[in-house]
Amino acid sequence: MLVTFCSLTWDGWVFAVARTHSFGQFAEAIDQAFARWDLSHLHMFTLADGIGVSPLEWWEGEAPEGTIDGRTTTLGRLRGGEQFAYVFDMGDQWAHLCTVDSRRVDPQEEFGVTPDRPMPFGGWGNLPDQYGRRWDGDDGESPAPRRPAGGLSDLPPILPWWGERQRR
């Protein structure tokens, strides 16, 4: 099946998933597709009927009532046209709207492989830093550094358009 996954900043991905993949596998694929590197945060899917799906062992017995285990619950619970939410980092609330496409795909025919986990295969938008930083060392208060006046001239001349340009 196909799942279209949009962040609330309108960036998004389309994933090919199997009904046998777990929500835990899907969460890992989403976080990789959005280039998240600090994966120690709690996350949760909320299905249209209000059921929460999250790795229960992470909650140390404090998961919201009715939450089911994302490590063992499969995407087979979902139906075409269904929408659900995914929140990464319960503190910062990186919220995403997901929509299950009603079309089915044959991954072998479509991609030439049968992936063993959910696979992103199309997307749009920007990949924002998970902490909102815009450059290395961004403290959230300082002005952005200026781009080097020389363009790529400060790079080593490994590629032809890097480094000092030769004048003829």
XYZ file of N, CA, C and O in Angstrom:
672
model
N 0.841 -1.162 0.000
C 0.000 0.000 0.000
C 0.886 1.225 0.000
O 2.079 1.141 0.280
N 0.335 2.357 -0.309
C 1.056 3.619 -0.305
C 0.536 4.475 0.829
O -0.664 4.518 1.080
N 1.433 5.166 1.501
C 1.040 6.111 2.534
C 1.706 7.437 2.205
O 2.927 7.504 2.044
N 0.915 8.492 2.069
C 1.448 9.835 1.878
C 1.589 10.455 3.252
O 0.665 10.438 4.055
N 2.741 11.008 3.495
C 3.104 11.466 4.808
C 3.489 12.925 4.713
O 4.454 13.252 4.026
N 2.748 13.821 5.337
C 3.023 15.253 5.256
C 3.289 15.825 6.633
O 2.552 15.563 7.570
N 4.340 16.624 6.715
C 4.560 17.349 7.957
C 3.648 18.565 7.936
O 3.130 18.951 6.880
N 3.450 19.169 9.067
C 2.573 20.340 9.118
C 3.247 21.576 8.549
O 2.645 22.636 8.476
N 4.518 21.434 8.103
C 5.183 22.512 7.367
C 5.044 22.266 5.872
O 5.658 22.917 5.068
N 4.257 21.252 5.490
C 3.907 20.891 4.121
C 5.017 20.178 3.367
O 4.949 20.018 2.172
N 6.063 19.765 4.063
C 7.050 18.882 3.462
C 6.467 17.483 3.535
O 5.687 17.181 4.434
N 6.824 16.617 2.621
C 6.225 15.296 2.680
C 6.980 14.220 1.937
O 7.903 14.490 1.177
N 6.554 12.999 2.189
C 7.106 11.802 1.553
C 5.964 10.860 1.209
O 4.932 10.860 1.877
N 6.193 10.041 0.212
C 5.291 8.936 -0.091
C 6.067 7.666 0.220
O 7.213 7.507 -0.206
N 5.454 6.775 0.984
C 6.093 5.524 1.388
C 5.361 4.344 0.781
O 4.131 4.329 0.739
N 6.127 3.358 0.363
C 5.556 2.057 0.019
C 5.701 1.216 1.276
O 6.788 1.100 1.840
N 4.589 0.680 1.747
C 4.600 -0.135 2.966
C 3.797 -1.405 2.725
O 2.913 -1.438 1.877
N 4.129 -2.430 3.480
C 3.361 -3.676 3.431
C 2.467 -3.725 4.657
O 2.795 -3.166 5.714
N 1.365 -4.419 4.526
C 0.446 -4.570 5.654
C 1.124 -5.299 6.809
O 0.702 -5.181 7.949
N 2.195 -6.044 6.519
C 2.899 -6.807 7.553
C 3.971 -6.002 8.276
O 4.505 -6.455 9.284
N 4.299 -4.804 7.769
C 5.268 -3.962 8.470
C 4.644 -3.449 9.767
O 3.449 -3.167 9.822
N 5.472 -3.291 10.785
C 4.965 -2.772 12.058
C 4.979 -1.242 12.059
O 5.693 -0.613 11.271
N 4.210 -0.674 12.949
C 4.241 0.774 13.124
C 5.636 1.210 13.576
O 6.092 2.291 13.222
N 6.320 0.360 14.337
C 7.687 0.671 14.752
C 8.618 0.793 13.553
O 9.435 1.716 13.481
N 8.502 -0.125 12.603
C 9.309 -0.048 11.380
C 8.963 1.200 10.582
O 9.854 1.855 10.022
N 7.690 1.535 10.536
C 7.266 2.731 9.805
C 7.825 3.990 10.463
O 8.317 4.891 9.781
N 7.788 4.053 11.788
C 8.344 5.210 12.501
C 9.829 5.377 12.184
O 10.292 6.498 11.942
N 10.581 4.277 12.171
C 12.009 4.348 11.842
C 12.212 4.890 10.433
O 13.091 5.732 10.201
N 11.422 4.422 9.472
C 11.546 4.879 8.087
C 11.207 6.369 7.965
O 11.883 7.110 7.249
N 10.177 6.805 8.673
C 9.791 8.220 8.651
C 10.928 9.072 9.202
O 11.325 10.072 8.598
N 11.452 8.676 10.351
C 12.500 9.468 10.987
C 13.761 9.512 10.132
O 14.428 10.550 10.049
N 14.085 8.427 9.447
C 15.230 8.441 8.532
C 14.953 9.345 7.337
O 15.822 10.108 6.919
N 13.758 9.270 6.777
C 13.418 10.089 5.610
C 13.463 11.579 5.941
O 13.791 12.394 5.086
N 13.135 11.937 7.180
C 13.184 13.330 7.602
C 14.532 13.699 8.219
O 14.667 14.748 8.836
N 15.531 12.818 8.046
C 16.912 13.068 8.478
C 17.019 13.370 9.973
O 17.831 14.174 10.398
N 16.206 12.722 10.770
C 16.298 12.913 12.219
C 17.454 12.069 12.743
O 17.602 10.914 12.369
N 18.245 12.653 13.588
C 19.409 11.940 14.092
C 19.327 11.700 15.593
O 19.945 10.787 16.099
N 18.579 12.491 16.325
C 18.401 12.275 17.753
C 17.104 11.493 17.929
O 16.017 12.056 17.989
N 17.226 10.173 17.952
C 16.055 9.297 17.945
C 15.634 8.848 19.342
O 14.845 7.918 19.475
N 16.118 9.524 20.365
C 15.801 9.123 21.732
C 14.448 9.655 22.211
O 14.090 9.434 23.363
N 13.718 10.334 21.366
C 12.450 10.950 21.770
C 11.271 9.986 21.633
O 11.229 9.156 20.733
N 10.314 10.134 22.515
C 9.065 9.383 22.405
C 8.341 9.786 21.127
O 8.426 10.941 20.697
N 7.642 8.838 20.535
C 6.826 9.139 19.370
C 5.538 8.328 19.461
O 5.482 7.325 20.166
N 4.516 8.786 18.743
C 3.241 8.080 18.780
C 2.446 8.333 17.501
O 2.411 9.457 17.001
N 1.845 7.273 17.003
C 0.843 7.374 15.954
C -0.499 7.488 16.665
O -0.718 6.841 17.685
N -1.404 8.294 16.131
C -2.774 8.344 16.625
C -3.671 8.032 15.443
O -3.681 8.765 14.443
N -4.384 6.923 15.544
C -5.256 6.489 14.467
C -6.547 7.296 14.481
O -6.862 7.975 15.456
N -7.307 7.221 13.395
C -8.532 8.011 13.256
C -9.526 7.733 14.376
O -10.288 8.618 14.776
N -9.509 6.517 14.938
C -10.435 6.185 16.028
C -9.893 6.585 17.404
O -10.480 6.261 18.426
N -8.757 7.299 17.421
C -8.184 7.792 18.674
C -7.213 6.846 19.350
O -6.610 7.208 20.359
N -7.030 5.644 18.830
C -6.090 4.690 19.437
C -4.671 5.164 19.195
O -4.300 5.532 18.078
N -3.858 5.156 20.246
C -2.449 5.508 20.150
C -1.618 4.259 19.912
O -1.911 3.193 20.456
N -0.567 4.382 19.095
C 0.341 3.280 18.801
C 1.756 3.799 19.028
O 2.179 4.761 18.392
N 2.474 3.161 19.952
C 3.813 3.615 20.327
C 4.563 2.448 20.955
O 3.933 1.514 21.476
N 5.900 2.468 20.947
C 6.635 1.394 21.624
C 6.398 1.483 23.140
O 6.861 2.414 23.788
N 5.675 0.542 23.686
C 5.267 0.621 25.088
C 6.437 0.608 26.062
O 6.372 1.256 27.114
N 7.527 -0.097 25.718
C 8.650 -0.168 26.659
C 9.290 1.197 26.893
O 9.893 1.437 27.933
N 9.139 2.128 25.959
C 9.712 3.460 26.125
C 8.993 4.276 27.190
O 9.552 5.200 27.747
N 7.739 3.951 27.441
C 6.915 4.734 28.351
C 7.088 4.326 29.807
O 6.570 4.994 30.698
N 7.784 3.227 30.074
C 8.022 2.738 31.444
C 6.727 2.688 32.255
O 6.657 3.159 33.396
N 5.664 2.134 31.642
C 4.390 1.980 32.331
C 3.522 3.221 32.370
O 2.447 3.209 32.972
N 3.950 4.314 31.743
C 3.216 5.577 31.791
C 2.576 5.947 30.453
O 2.220 7.106 30.226
N 2.424 4.986 29.544
C 1.801 5.277 28.241
C 0.362 5.717 28.446
O -0.311 5.253 29.371
N -0.118 6.615 27.595
C -1.522 7.009 27.704
C -2.436 5.778 27.634
O -2.139 4.810 26.921
N -3.517 5.836 28.372
C -4.448 4.696 28.437
C -4.915 4.289 27.045
O -5.241 5.132 26.216
N -4.917 2.997 26.796
C -5.386 2.455 25.523
C -4.323 2.367 24.444
O -4.590 1.887 23.352
N -3.111 2.848 24.735
C -2.032 2.799 23.748
C -1.645 1.348 23.480
O -1.510 0.555 24.410
N -1.475 1.014 22.199
C -1.053 -0.337 21.839
C 0.396 -0.306 21.346
O 0.901 0.746 20.939
N 1.051 -1.452 21.400
C 2.487 -1.531 21.127
C 2.803 -1.428 19.635
O 2.378 -2.259 18.835
N 3.571 -0.416 19.274
C 3.957 -0.191 17.885
C 4.985 -1.172 17.363
O 5.162 -1.302 16.154
N 5.672 -1.864 18.249
C 6.659 -2.857 17.810
C 5.981 -4.103 17.246
O 6.550 -4.773 16.400
N 4.775 -4.406 17.721
C 4.093 -5.628 17.287
C 2.835 -5.368 16.466
O 2.380 -6.256 15.757
N 2.286 -4.163 16.527
C 1.073 -3.843 15.774
C 1.450 -3.519 14.335
O 2.342 -2.706 14.085
N 0.776 -4.165 13.380
C 1.135 -3.976 11.978
C 0.256 -2.938 11.295
O -0.834 -2.591 11.773
N 0.730 -2.499 10.146
C 0.000 -1.522 9.345
C -1.240 -2.129 8.709
O -2.035 -1.423 8.103
N -1.442 -3.433 8.887
C -2.649 -4.093 8.410
C -3.917 -3.544 9.053
O -5.014 -3.783 8.557
N -3.784 -2.784 10.139
C -4.946 -2.132 10.775
C -5.512 -1.023 9.911
O -6.639 -0.580 10.116
N -4.716 -0.516 8.972
C -5.098 0.652 8.185
C -5.862 0.259 6.931
O -5.639 -0.806 6.368
N -6.730 1.143 6.478
C -7.534 0.933 5.270
C -7.315 2.090 4.299
O -6.989 3.210 4.713
N -7.540 1.838 3.020
C -7.409 2.874 2.005
C -8.250 4.095 2.333
O -9.394 3.970 2.755
N -7.670 5.273 2.171
C -8.356 6.529 2.446
C -8.265 6.975 3.898
O -8.571 8.119 4.218
N -7.833 6.091 4.783
C -7.755 6.431 6.209
C -6.639 7.446 6.453
O -5.591 7.402 5.837
N -6.903 8.358 7.376
C -5.894 9.321 7.792
C -5.552 9.084 9.255
O -6.402 8.661 10.041
N -4.298 9.348 9.603
C -3.844 9.216 10.970
C -2.694 10.187 11.176
O -2.193 10.783 10.219
N -2.317 10.378 12.423
C -1.253 11.322 12.753
C -0.041 10.587 13.300
O -0.159 9.510 13.877
N 1.131 11.205 13.112
C 2.372 10.728 13.721
C 3.008 11.920 14.398
O 3.156 12.979 13.776
N 3.348 11.782 15.674
C 4.046 12.845 16.400
C 5.381 12.295 16.852
O 5.459 11.278 17.548
N 6.443 12.962 16.426
C 7.794 12.645 16.863
C 8.187 13.691 17.898
O 7.993 14.883 17.669
N 8.728 13.253 19.002
C 9.163 14.123 20.096
C 7.942 14.758 20.758
O 7.453 15.807 20.357
N 7.461 14.085 21.773
C 6.235 14.513 22.447
C 6.370 15.904 23.069
O 5.380 16.569 23.314
N 7.589 16.373 23.299
C 7.786 17.719 23.825
C 7.678 18.779 22.741
O 6.947 19.754 22.865
N 8.415 18.581 21.637
C 8.420 19.558 20.547
C 7.268 19.367 19.570
O 6.997 20.246 18.750
N 6.603 18.208 19.623
C 5.401 17.961 18.817
C 5.621 18.136 17.310
O 4.944 18.916 16.657
N 6.554 17.372 16.753
C 6.706 17.350 15.291
C 5.554 16.512 14.754
O 5.642 15.288 14.685
N 4.457 17.164 14.384
C 3.235 16.464 13.996
C 3.146 16.303 12.482
O 3.524 17.202 11.724
N 2.637 15.159 12.060
C 2.519 14.827 10.643
C 1.158 14.199 10.379
O 0.666 13.408 11.184
N 0.579 14.524 9.254
C -0.670 13.909 8.806
C -0.324 12.846 7.775
O 0.403 13.112 6.820
N -0.841 11.645 7.959
C -0.598 10.533 7.044
C -1.918 10.128 6.405
O -2.952 10.107 7.070
N -1.871 9.781 5.133
C -3.053 9.330 4.404
C -2.714 8.042 3.675
O -1.739 7.996 2.922
N -3.515 7.013 3.894
C -3.327 5.739 3.206
C -3.972 5.859 1.837
O -5.157 6.171 1.730
N -3.197 5.613 0.801
C -3.716 5.663 -0.564
C -4.591 4.439 -0.806
O -4.332 3.365 -0.268
N -5.613 4.592 -1.612
C -6.485 3.452 -1.897
C -5.882 2.535 -2.963
O -6.319 1.405 -3.121
N -4.850 3.025 -3.680
C -4.162 2.184 -4.672
C -3.208 1.226 -3.985
O -2.593 1.561 -2.992
N -3.083 0.054 -4.554
C -2.064 -0.892 -4.104
C -0.963 -0.899 -5.155
O -1.222 -0.652 -6.325
N 0.249 -1.136 -4.714
C 1.366 -1.205 -5.658
C 2.064 -2.543 -5.519
O 2.094 -3.138 -4.440
N 2.624 -2.992 -6.618
C 3.486 -4.163 -6.614
C 4.909 -3.623 -6.556
O 5.389 -3.033 -7.538
N 5.596 -3.748 -5.405
C 6.913 -3.133 -5.272
C 7.919 -3.662 -6.300
O 8.761 -2.908 -6.771
N 7.815 -4.923 -6.647
C 8.731 -5.491 -7.630
C 8.547 -4.805 -8.984
O 9.505 -4.459 -9.653
N 7.288 -4.588 -9.342
C 6.977 -3.940 -10.614
C 7.308 -2.446 -10.571
O 7.840 -1.876 -11.515
N 6.977 -1.803 -9.462
C 7.145 -0.346 -9.332
C 8.596 0.071 -9.104
O 9.062 1.053 -9.673
N 9.331 -0.669 -8.257
C 10.679 -0.251 -7.853
C 11.773 -1.236 -8.246
O 12.947 -0.940 -8.092
N 11.382 -2.445 -8.642
C 12.380 -3.450 -8.994
C 12.922 -4.217 -7.808
O 13.832 -5.028 -7.949
N 12.401 -3.948 -6.618
C 12.816 -4.650 -5.395
C 11.596 -4.843 -4.509
O 10.596 -4.141 -4.652
N 11.703 -5.780 -3.592
C 10.693 -5.932 -2.559
C 11.374 -5.588 -1.241
O 12.142 -6.390 -0.713
N 11.167 -4.367 -0.736
C 11.866 -3.938 0.470
C 11.390 -4.697 1.704
O 10.231 -5.097 1.792
N 12.308 -4.899 2.648
C 11.946 -5.598 3.886
C 11.432 -4.646 4.958
O 11.109 -5.070 6.060
N 11.361 -3.372 4.645
C 10.839 -2.357 5.567
C 10.178 -1.253 4.762
O 10.367 -1.193 3.548
N 9.401 -0.385 5.391
C 8.778 0.719 4.652
C 9.837 1.523 3.900
O 10.940 1.745 4.403
N 9.492 1.921 2.685
C 10.470 2.577 1.821
C 9.915 3.886 1.272
O 8.886 3.891 0.600
N 10.606 5.006 1.549
C 10.197 6.258 0.915
C 10.606 6.218 -0.554
O 11.673 5.720 -0.881
N 9.717 6.698 -1.433
C 10.111 6.708 -2.839
C 9.724 7.978 -3.565
O 9.908 8.097 -4.764
N 9.247 8.939 -2.875
C 8.950 10.231 -3.475
C 8.746 11.236 -2.364
O 8.366 10.875 -1.255
N 9.033 12.485 -2.648
C 8.847 13.497 -1.616
C 8.988 14.897 -2.162
O 9.293 15.100 -3.330
N 8.781 15.861 -1.295
C 8.845 17.266 -1.672
C 9.150 18.098 -0.441
O 9.008 17.650 0.676
N 9.566 19.324 -0.685
C 9.806 20.269 0.404
C 11.230 20.234 0.918
O 12.128 19.680 0.298
N 11.415 20.841 2.064
C 12.720 20.927 2.708
C 12.781 19.964 3.885
O 11.754 19.604 4.449
N 13.969 19.604 4.267
C 14.161 18.780 5.459
C 14.636 19.700 6.585
O 15.811 20.014 6.677
N 13.712 20.152 7.428
C 14.127 21.052 8.514
C 14.923 20.306 9.571
O 14.710 19.124 9.815
N 15.873 20.983 10.182
C 16.627 20.415 11.288
C 15.663 20.135 12.431
O 14.762 20.939 12.702
N 15.824 19.018 13.116
C 14.851 18.665 14.138
C 14.856 19.621 15.324
O 13.912 19.638 16.100
N 15.894 20.432 15.456
C 15.919 21.428 16.529
C 15.781 22.853 15.998
O 15.987 23.816 16.721
N 15.446 22.992 14.699
C 15.200 24.307 14.127
C 16.447 25.116 13.819
O 16.351 26.304 13.531
N 17.619 24.495 13.863
C 18.851 25.232 13.570
C 18.965 25.464 12.072
O 18.559 24.644 11.275
N 19.532 26.615 11.724
C 19.668 26.972 10.311
C 21.110 26.893 9.827
O 21.361 26.964 8.645
N 22.078 26.797 10.731
C 23.496 26.657 10.391
C 24.204 26.025 11.579
O 23.653 25.961 12.684
N 25.415 25.544 11.356
C 26.202 24.944 12.420
C 26.460 25.988 13.498
O 26.952 27.082 13.203
N 26.102 25.698 14.720
C 26.310 26.625 15.825
C 25.172 27.605 16.047
O 25.292 28.511 16.875
N 24.059 27.469 15.347
C 22.912 28.359 15.518
C 22.401 28.243 16.950
O 22.035 27.172 17.411
N 22.398 29.368 17.665
C 21.909 29.363 19.053
C 20.483 29.889 19.163
O 19.946 30.035 20.254
N 19.855 30.201 18.033
C 18.481 30.680 18.031
C 18.347 32.173 18.223
O 17.260 32.723 18.131
N 19.456 32.860 18.513
C 19.401 34.296 18.759
C 20.326 35.095 17.857
O 20.031 36.233 17.519
N 21.441 34.533 17.489
C 22.437 35.244 16.686
C 21.974 35.384 15.242
O 21.258 34.525 14.727
N 22.395 36.460 14.564
C 22.049 36.592 13.144
C 22.798 35.542 12.325
O 23.871 35.083 12.717
N 22.217 35.207 11.191
C 22.835 34.210 10.312
C 24.161 34.737 9.775
O 24.284 35.926 9.480
N 25.158 33.875 9.652
C 26.423 34.320 9.072
C 26.244 34.646 7.589
O 25.355 34.097 6.928
N 27.086 35.547 7.092
C 27.028 35.900 5.675
C 27.676 34.805 4.852
O 28.608 34.140 5.300
N 27.163 34.648 3.639
C 27.786 33.702 2.714
C 29.149 34.251 2.312
O 29.317 35.459 2.184
N 30.120 33.368 2.091
C 31.434 33.845 1.647
C 31.321 34.636 0.351
O 30.601 34.227 -0.576
N 32.006 35.776 0.295
C 31.942 36.636 -0.888
C 32.511 35.948 -2.116
O 32.093 36.221 -3.236
N 33.442 35.040 -1.914
C 34.102 34.389 -3.045
C 33.382 33.161 -3.558
O 33.979 32.378 -4.298
N 32.124 32.952 -3.160
C 31.388 31.779 -3.629
C 32.016 30.493 -3.127
O 32.093 30.272 -1.929
N 32.512 29.684 -4.024
C 33.124 28.404 -3.663
C 34.651 28.488 -3.623
O 35.329 27.470 -3.560
N 35.194 29.704 -3.650
C 36.648 29.864 -3.732
C 37.378 29.401 -2.478
O 38.573 29.145 -2.527
N 36.671 29.264 -1.357
C 37.346 28.824 -0.135
C 37.424 27.299 -0.023
O 37.999 26.775 0.917
N 36.890 26.591 -1.016
C 36.937 25.129 -1.007
C 38.217 24.642 -1.677
O 38.753 25.308 -2.568
N 38.697 23.457 -1.290
C 39.877 22.918 -1.980
C 39.508 22.582 -3.424
O 38.371 22.187 -3.695
N 40.417 22.727 -4.371
C 40.094 22.541 -5.796
C 39.973 21.072 -6.216
O 40.567 20.641 -7.189
N 39.162 20.319 -5.496
C 38.954 18.906 -5.818
C 38.080 18.780 -7.062
O 38.351 17.967 -7.941
N 37.032 19.581 -7.145
C 36.175 19.609 -8.324
C 36.492 20.859 -9.138
O 36.930 21.871 -8.571
N 36.261 20.828 -10.447
C 36.667 21.947 -11.304
C 36.090 23.299 -10.912
O 36.713 24.327 -11.131
N 34.895 23.330 -10.336
C 34.268 24.615 -10.005
C 34.530 25.057 -8.568
O 34.015 26.049 -8.111
N 35.373 24.308 -7.847
C 35.762 24.692 -6.488
C 37.093 25.438 -6.541
O 37.885 25.302 -7.453
N 37.350 26.193 -5.478
C 38.645 26.857 -5.323
C 38.736 28.138 -6.127
O 37.766 28.613 -6.706
N 39.931 28.683 -6.135
C 40.195 29.922 -6.872
C 39.984 29.692 -8.358
O 40.432 28.683 -8.896
N 39.324 30.605 -9.008
C 39.110 30.499 -10.459
C 40.324 31.081 -11.181
O 40.844 32.112 -10.797
N 40.710 30.405 -12.196
C 41.829 30.881 -13.036
C 41.304 31.944 -13.986
O 40.277 31.775 -14.622
N 41.994 33.047 -14.065
C 41.617 34.090 -15.038
C 42.482 33.920 -16.270
O 43.663 33.694 -16.184
N 41.856 34.056 -17.422
C 42.617 33.874 -18.684
C 42.717 35.168 -19.410
O 42.009 36.032 -19.413
